[in-house]
Coordinates of C-alpha atoms in Angstrom, one line a residue:
M23 CA 40.1 21.6 8.1
K24 CA 37.0 19.6 9.0
R25 CA 37.5 16.5 11.2
Y26 CA 35.3 14.2 13.3
I27 CA 37.1 13.3 16.5
P28 CA 34.2 12.4 18.9
V29 CA 36.2 12.4 22.1
L30 CA 36.7 16.0 23.4
M31 CA 40.2 15.4 24.7
F32 CA 41.4 14.8 21.2
A33 CA 40.3 18.2 19.9
M34 CA 43.8 19.7 19.9
V35 CA 45.5 16.8 18.1
A36 CA 42.6 16.6 15.6
M37 CA 43.6 19.9 14.1
T38 CA 46.6 18.1 12.5
M39 CA 44.7 15.3 11.0
V40 CA 43.9 15.1 7.3
V41 CA 40.4 14.3 6.1
V42 CA 40.2 11.7 3.4
S43 CA 37.4 12.3 0.8
S44 CA 38.5 10.1 -2.0
C45 CA 41.1 7.5 -2.8
S46 CA 43.8 7.5 -5.4
K47 CA 44.9 4.4 -7.3
S48 CA 48.6 4.7 -6.3
D49 CA 48.4 2.0 -3.6
E50 CA 48.7 -1.0 -5.9
E51 CA 46.9 -4.1 -4.6
S52 CA 49.1 -7.1 -3.7
E53 CA 48.3 -10.5 -5.1
T54 CA 48.9 -12.3 -1.8
D55 CA 46.9 -12.2 1.4
E56 CA 49.8 -12.2 3.7
V57 CA 52.9 -10.3 2.4
F58 CA 52.4 -6.7 1.4
P59 CA 54.9 -4.0 0.3
E60 CA 54.9 -0.9 2.3
V61 CA 53.2 1.9 0.3
K62 CA 53.5 5.6 1.2
R63 CA 50.3 7.5 1.6
E64 CA 49.7 10.4 -0.8
D65 CA 47.9 12.1 2.0
P66 CA 50.0 11.4 5.1
Q67 CA 48.3 11.9 8.5
S68 CA 50.1 13.2 11.6
Y69 CA 50.8 10.7 14.4
D70 CA 53.0 10.5 17.5
V71 CA 54.1 6.9 17.5
K72 CA 53.9 3.7 15.5
I73 CA 53.6 0.4 17.5
D74 CA 53.3 -3.0 15.9
G75 CA 52.2 -1.5 12.6
V76 CA 49.5 0.8 14.0
F77 CA 49.8 4.6 14.2
Y78 CA 48.7 6.5 17.3
V79 CA 48.2 10.1 18.5
L80 CA 48.9 10.2 22.3
V81 CA 47.2 12.4 24.9
S82 CA 49.7 12.1 27.8
K83 CA 47.7 13.9 30.4
A84 CA 44.8 11.5 30.0
Q85 CA 46.9 8.5 29.1
V86 CA 44.7 7.7 26.1
A87 CA 45.6 7.0 22.5
L88 CA 43.8 7.6 19.2
V89 CA 44.3 5.3 16.3
S90 CA 45.2 7.4 13.3
G91 CA 46.4 7.2 9.7
G92 CA 50.1 7.6 9.2
D93 CA 52.5 8.0 6.4
T94 CA 52.0 4.5 4.9
Y95 CA 48.8 2.5 4.1
Y96 CA 47.7 -0.2 6.4
A97 CA 47.7 -3.7 5.0
G98 CA 46.9 -7.3 5.9
H99 CA 45.3 -8.2 9.3
I100 CA 45.2 -5.5 11.9
N101 CA 44.5 -6.3 15.5
I102 CA 44.2 -3.1 17.6
P103 CA 45.1 -3.6 21.2
S104 CA 43.1 -2.1 24.1
T105 CA 46.3 -0.6 25.6
I106 CA 49.8 0.3 24.4
K107 CA 53.0 1.3 26.2
H108 CA 55.3 4.1 25.1
E109 CA 58.3 5.3 27.0
G110 CA 57.1 3.5 30.1
V111 CA 53.6 5.0 30.1
Q112 CA 50.5 2.9 29.4
Y113 CA 47.8 4.4 27.2
T114 CA 44.2 3.1 26.7
V115 CA 43.1 3.0 23.1
T116 CA 39.7 4.8 23.1
A117 CA 39.0 6.1 19.6
I118 CA 39.8 5.9 15.9
A119 CA 40.3 9.0 13.9
H120 CA 38.3 10.2 10.8
G121 CA 39.6 8.3 7.8
A122 CA 42.3 6.5 9.7
F123 CA 42.2 3.4 7.4
S124 CA 40.6 5.0 4.3
C125 CA 41.9 3.8 0.9
C126 CA 43.9 1.0 2.4
R127 CA 43.3 -1.4 -0.4
N128 CA 45.3 -4.3 0.9
L129 CA 43.7 -4.2 4.3
L130 CA 42.0 -7.6 4.9
S131 CA 40.6 -7.6 8.4
V132 CA 40.4 -5.3 11.5
T133 CA 39.7 -6.3 15.1
I134 CA 38.8 -3.3 17.3
P135 CA 39.0 -3.7 21.1
N136 CA 36.1 -3.0 23.5
S137 CA 38.1 -0.1 24.9
V138 CA 37.2 1.9 21.7
K139 CA 34.1 4.0 22.3
D140 CA 34.3 6.3 19.2
I141 CA 35.0 5.9 15.5
G142 CA 35.3 8.8 13.1
E143 CA 33.6 9.1 9.7
D144 CA 35.1 7.5 6.6
T145 CA 37.2 5.1 8.8
F146 CA 37.4 2.3 6.2
H147 CA 36.3 4.3 3.2
E148 CA 37.1 2.3 0.0
C149 CA 39.1 -0.4 1.7
T150 CA 38.2 -2.6 -1.2
R151 CA 39.8 -5.9 0.1
L152 CA 38.5 -5.6 3.7
R153 CA 36.7 -8.8 4.3
K154 CA 36.1 -9.0 8.1
L155 CA 35.4 -6.3 10.7
I156 CA 35.1 -7.0 14.4
L157 CA 33.6 -4.0 16.2
P158 CA 33.7 -3.3 19.9
E159 CA 30.7 -4.3 22.1
E160 CA 30.3 -0.8 23.6
L161 CA 30.2 1.1 20.4
D162 CA 26.8 2.8 20.0
I163 CA 27.1 4.7 16.8
L164 CA 28.5 3.6 13.4
P165 CA 29.5 6.8 11.7
S166 CA 28.8 8.0 8.2
A167 CA 30.7 6.4 5.3
M168 CA 32.4 4.1 7.8
C169 CA 32.7 1.2 5.3
F170 CA 31.8 3.1 2.1
A171 CA 32.5 0.9 -1.0
C172 CA 34.2 -1.9 1.0
S173 CA 33.4 -4.3 -1.9
E174 CA 34.8 -7.5 -0.3
L175 CA 33.4 -7.0 3.2
S176 CA 31.3 -10.1 4.0
E177 CA 31.5 -10.5 7.8
V178 CA 30.7 -7.8 10.4
K179 CA 30.5 -8.5 14.1
W180 CA 27.9 -5.9 15.2
P181 CA 28.2 -4.1 18.6
S182 CA 25.7 -5.4 21.1
R183 CA 24.9 -1.8 22.3
L184 CA 24.5 -0.3 18.8
R185 CA 21.9 2.5 18.7
K186 CA 22.5 4.2 15.3
I187 CA 24.0 3.5 11.9
G188 CA 25.1 6.6 10.0
N189 CA 24.4 7.5 6.4
V190 CA 26.2 5.6 3.6
A191 CA 27.9 3.6 6.3
F192 CA 27.9 0.4 4.1
W193 CA 27.2 1.9 0.7
E194 CA 28.2 -0.6 -2.1
C195 CA 29.4 -3.3 0.3
V196 CA 28.5 -5.7 -2.5
S197 CA 29.7 -8.9 -0.7
L198 CA 27.4 -8.6 2.3
V199 CA 24.8 -11.4 2.0
S200 CA 22.8 -11.1 5.1
V201 CA 22.4 -8.5 7.9
S202 CA 21.0 -9.3 11.4
L203 CA 21.1 -6.2 13.4
P204 CA 21.1 -6.2 17.3
E205 CA 18.2 -5.4 19.6
G206 CA 18.7 -1.8 20.9
L207 CA 19.3 -0.3 17.5
E208 CA 16.9 2.7 17.1
E209 CA 17.8 4.5 13.9
I210 CA 19.4 3.8 10.4
E211 CA 20.3 6.8 8.4
S212 CA 20.0 7.5 4.7
N213 CA 21.6 5.1 2.2
A214 CA 23.2 3.1 5.0
F215 CA 23.0 -0.2 2.9
S216 CA 22.4 1.3 -0.6
Y217 CA 23.6 -0.9 -3.5
C218 CA 24.6 -3.9 -1.4
N219 CA 23.8 -6.1 -4.4
S220 CA 24.4 -9.4 -2.7
L221 CA 22.2 -8.7 0.3
T222 CA 19.3 -11.2 0.3
L223 CA 18.0 -11.1 3.8
V224 CA 17.7 -8.3 6.4
E225 CA 16.5 -8.8 10.0
L226 CA 15.7 -5.5 11.8
P227 CA 15.3 -5.5 15.6
Q228 CA 12.0 -4.6 17.3
S229 CA 13.8 -1.6 18.9
L230 CA 14.2 0.1 15.5
R231 CA 11.8 3.1 15.2
I232 CA 13.4 5.3 12.5
L233 CA 14.5 4.4 8.9
R234 CA 15.8 7.3 6.8
S235 CA 15.5 7.6 3.0
S236 CA 17.1 5.1 0.6
V237 CA 18.4 2.8 3.3
F238 CA 18.2 -0.3 1.0
N239 CA 18.2 1.6 -2.3
G240 CA 19.2 -0.7 -5.2
C241 CA 19.7 -3.9 -3.2
Q242 CA 18.8 -5.9 -6.2
N243 CA 19.0 -9.4 -4.6
L244 CA 17.1 -8.5 -1.4
T245 CA 14.1 -10.9 -1.3
A246 CA 12.7 -10.5 2.2
V247 CA 12.7 -7.9 5.0
R248 CA 11.3 -8.3 8.5
L249 CA 10.2 -4.8 9.6
P250 CA 9.8 -4.0 13.4
D251 CA 6.4 -3.4 14.9
H252 CA 7.1 0.1 16.1
L253 CA 8.4 1.7 12.9
V254 CA 7.1 5.2 12.4
D255 CA 6.9 5.2 8.6
I256 CA 8.4 3.8 5.4
P257 CA 10.6 6.7 4.2
S258 CA 11.2 7.9 0.6
T259 CA 13.1 5.6 -1.7
C260 CA 13.7 3.1 1.2
F261 CA 13.4 0.0 -1.1
I262 CA 13.6 1.6 -4.5
N263 CA 14.8 -0.8 -7.2
C264 CA 14.9 -3.8 -4.9
T265 CA 14.0 -5.8 -8.0
K266 CA 13.8 -9.2 -6.2
L267 CA 11.9 -8.1 -3.1
S268 CA 8.9 -10.4 -3.0
E269 CA 7.9 -10.5 0.7
I270 CA 7.5 -7.6 3.1
S271 CA 4.9 -7.0 5.8
L272 CA 4.1 -3.4 6.8
P273 CA 3.6 -3.1 10.5
E274 CA 0.4 -1.7 12.0
G275 CA 1.2 1.8 13.3
I276 CA 3.1 3.3 10.4
D277 CA 1.3 6.5 9.3
A278 CA 3.0 7.3 5.9
I279 CA 4.7 5.7 2.9
G280 CA 7.2 8.0 1.3
N281 CA 7.8 8.8 -2.3
D282 CA 9.3 6.0 -4.4
A283 CA 9.4 3.8 -1.3
F284 CA 8.8 0.6 -3.3
A285 CA 9.3 2.0 -6.8
G286 CA 10.9 -0.6 -9.2
C287 CA 10.1 -3.5 -6.9
E288 CA 9.1 -5.6 -9.9
S289 CA 8.8 -8.9 -7.9
L290 CA 6.5 -7.5 -5.2
T291 CA 3.2 -9.1 -6.0
R292 CA 1.3 -8.5 -2.7
L293 CA 1.3 -5.9 -0.1
T294 CA -1.1 -5.2 2.8
I295 CA -1.3 -1.5 3.7
P296 CA -2.2 -1.1 7.4
N297 CA -5.3 0.9 8.4
T298 CA -3.0 3.4 10.2
V299 CA -1.5 4.8 7.0
K300 CA -2.8 8.3 6.3
H301 CA -0.5 9.5 3.5
I302 CA 1.1 7.7 0.5
D303 CA 3.5 9.9 -1.4
H304 CA 4.2 10.1 -5.2
N305 CA 5.5 7.0 -7.1
A306 CA 5.4 4.9 -3.9
F307 CA 4.6 1.7 -5.8
H308 CA 5.7 2.6 -9.3
G309 CA 6.4 -0.6 -11.3
C310 CA 5.3 -3.1 -8.7
A311 CA 3.8 -6.4 -9.7
F312 CA 0.6 -6.2 -7.8
T313 CA -2.5 -7.9 -9.4
S314 CA -4.7 -6.3 -6.7
I315 CA -4.3 -3.8 -3.9
V316 CA -6.5 -2.3 -1.2
I317 CA -5.7 1.2 -0.2
P318 CA -7.5 1.6 3.2
E319 CA -10.0 4.2 4.2
S320 CA -7.5 5.7 6.6
V321 CA -5.6 7.2 3.6
T322 CA -6.5 10.8 3.2
Q323 CA -3.9 11.8 0.6
L324 CA -2.4 10.1 -2.4
G325 CA 0.6 11.6 -4.2
T326 CA 1.0 11.6 -7.9
A327 CA 1.7 8.4 -9.9
V328 CA 1.4 6.2 -6.8
L329 CA 0.5 3.1 -8.8
S330 CA 1.9 4.1 -12.2
G331 CA 3.6 1.4 -14.2
C332 CA 1.9 -1.5 -12.2
S333 CA 1.3 -3.3 -15.5
Q334 CA -0.3 -6.4 -13.8
L335 CA -2.8 -4.5 -11.7
K336 CA -6.3 -5.6 -12.3
S337 CA -8.2 -4.7 -9.2
V338 CA -8.0 -1.6 -6.9
T339 CA -10.0 -0.7 -3.9
M340 CA -9.7 3.0 -3.2
P341 CA -10.5 5.1 -0.2
K342 CA -13.0 8.0 -0.3
L343 CA -10.9 10.8 -1.8
R344 CA -12.0 14.0 -3.5
E345 CA -9.6 13.5 -6.5
I346 CA -7.7 11.0 -8.4
A347 CA -4.2 12.4 -8.5
E348 CA -2.0 13.0 -11.5
A349 CA -0.8 9.8 -13.3
T350 CA -2.2 7.6 -10.5
F351 CA -2.8 4.7 -12.8
K352 CA -0.6 5.7 -15.7
D353 CA 0.5 2.6 -17.8
C354 CA -1.5 0.2 -15.7
T355 CA -2.0 -2.0 -18.7
G356 CA -3.7 -4.8 -16.8
L357 CA -6.7 -2.7 -15.8
E358 CA -9.8 -3.6 -17.8
E359 CA -12.5 -2.0 -15.8
F360 CA -12.5 0.9 -13.3
V361 CA -15.2 2.4 -11.2
V362 CA -14.5 5.9 -9.8
E363 CA -16.0 6.1 -6.4
D364 CA -18.8 8.5 -5.6
G365 CA -17.4 11.6 -3.9
V366 CA -14.5 12.1 -6.3
S367 CA -14.9 15.6 -7.8
T368 CA -11.7 15.8 -9.9
I369 CA -9.5 13.6 -12.1
R370 CA -6.1 15.1 -12.6
P371 CA -3.9 14.9 -15.7
Y372 CA -2.7 11.5 -17.1
A373 CA -4.6 9.7 -14.3
F374 CA -5.3 6.8 -16.6
E375 CA -2.9 7.5 -19.5
G376 CA -1.6 4.4 -21.2
C377 CA -4.1 2.0 -19.7
T378 CA -4.2 0.3 -23.1
N379 CA -6.5 -2.6 -22.0
L380 CA -9.1 -0.4 -20.1
R381 CA -12.4 -1.2 -21.7
S382 CA -14.9 0.3 -19.3
V383 CA -15.0 3.3 -17.0
S384 CA -17.7 4.4 -14.6
L385 CA -17.8 8.0 -13.5
P386 CA -19.8 9.3 -10.5
S387 CA -22.3 12.2 -10.5
S388 CA -19.9 14.0 -8.1
L389 CA -17.2 14.3 -10.8
S390 CA -17.2 17.9 -11.9
Y391 CA -13.8 18.4 -13.4
I392 CA -11.6 16.3 -15.7
D393 CA -8.1 17.5 -16.4
Y394 CA -6.1 17.2 -19.6
D395 CA -5.1 13.8 -21.0
A396 CA -6.8 12.0 -18.1
F397 CA -7.7 9.1 -20.4
K398 CA -5.0 9.5 -23.0
D399 CA -4.1 6.4 -25.1
C400 CA -6.7 4.2 -23.5
K401 CA -6.9 2.4 -26.9
S402 CA -9.3 -0.4 -25.9
L403 CA -12.0 1.9 -24.4
E404 CA -15.4 0.7 -25.3
A405 CA -17.8 2.2 -22.8
V406 CA -17.9 5.2 -20.4
Y407 CA -20.7 5.3 -17.9
Y408 CA -21.3 8.9 -16.5
N409 CA -24.2 9.3 -14.1
R410 CA -24.3 13.1 -14.3
K411 CA -26.8 15.4 -15.8
A412 CA -24.7 18.6 -15.9
L413 CA -21.6 18.8 -18.1
P414 CA -18.3 18.7 -16.2
K415 CA -15.6 21.3 -16.6
I416 CA -12.9 20.1 -19.0
S417 CA -9.3 21.3 -19.1
P418 CA -8.9 23.7 -22.1
W419 CA -5.4 22.4 -22.8
S420 CA -6.1 19.0 -24.3
D421 CA -8.6 16.4 -25.3
I422 CA -9.1 14.2 -22.2
F423 CA -9.6 11.2 -24.4
R424 CA -6.7 11.8 -26.8
G425 CA -5.6 8.7 -28.6
S426 CA -8.3 6.6 -27.1
Y427 CA -10.4 6.0 -30.3
I428 CA -13.6 7.1 -28.7
G429 CA -15.3 7.2 -32.1
Y430 CA -15.7 3.4 -31.6
A431 CA -16.9 3.7 -28.0
T432 CA -20.3 4.3 -26.4
L433 CA -21.0 7.0 -23.8
H434 CA -23.8 6.2 -21.3
V435 CA -25.4 9.2 -19.6
P436 CA -28.8 10.1 -18.0
A437 CA -31.5 10.3 -20.7
S438 CA -32.2 13.9 -19.9
A439 CA -28.6 14.9 -20.6
I440 CA -28.0 13.1 -23.9
E441 CA -28.5 16.2 -26.0
K442 CA -26.1 18.3 -23.9
F443 CA -23.4 15.7 -24.3
R444 CA -24.0 15.3 -28.1
Q445 CA -23.5 19.0 -28.6
T446 CA -20.3 19.3 -26.5
K447 CA -16.7 18.1 -27.2
P448 CA -15.1 15.8 -26.5
W449 CA -18.3 13.9 -25.6
S450 CA -19.8 14.5 -29.1
E451 CA -16.9 12.5 -30.6
F452 CA -18.1 9.2 -29.0
G453 CA -19.4 6.8 -31.6
S454 CA -22.8 6.6 -29.8
I455 CA -24.4 8.3 -26.8
V456 CA -27.1 6.3 -25.1
A457 CA -29.2 6.5 -21.9
L458 CA -28.0 4.8 -18.8
P459 CA -30.1 1.8 -17.9

């Protein structure tokens, strides 16, 4: 049976431990903070000795002890000592087993001594009344799911030598209001603080280089984040649905912004993208509140729907790219005018679909292919300026202007090309075709 006992000397005793993956509802929560009934665990864990309410596995040869789960749930305030004595022998407490305190719903606080160097995964999984956690100074890794769904956890004393926070470590810790992580931290794994709905402020240390995906996913009250200078990239879904995030500065040096990184950040009105960014993945800014944005010339690849749903967007500065990707500006209802830069050869499907206030579009001579539904439902379209003498290739699958009422719009093309456009759909369906000035 799978276990995480990070200290090698505990390998033999670890075989007897039980992994906790979910919590039953049998351990009824007490109404008082101080007096708790003893509740039997449905998943008892093996132990050698119980001292002052704490269960231990002992390794006699090394004279070390591992805190474990036992046959009853922990409750109240637990203060783990750095040493214990059993049958005249002193043992140093050096580790906490996988799931040792999991599902202990009347556990209120835990103090872990500096002698503890390793903590197993799921240690406090679903300890729904745990409010305060004091971690040892020497601990360098907080394991996966350590405080998963600890809904009342509001105070954490972070280890001064912390290097890494594991995935879903503080998932749904909805009482955490602010997080100030220590210098020396290098990596935060996926979903570490996802759905911490009370979190308003996060301070990340300058030592941090790696953020994994969805670290702050769904932190709906997060308003500001201070990112470190040496961050490698902004990973996928990192701040997705942080609906109150209004202030963030991207550090110079990042080279990529992952898919959905800021999707659903409906309060984010401004963002400066550094000149070091080369790649922006799909849906990166979907639904943001930008009125204008500059995508720097350093960007060589834009994913699909990068700015889709940015309903307040009125001004965009684009880099020199060969194509406008699928759904890039879909439902950008604030756009009224758009100039496609010279050098663009292709407009992909749905690129401007639903831009219902778009009145004027200028297309360059370099544009040779327009994919299906590229300008679908641009209902306010009045003028298209297309400085090209040869007819572009059009997707056979759909009318590129479907639902855009182009019978009431004017197409402007070179005088020598007017007859070609008049004889070819969908261009022939424009209300009028006139020469470019």
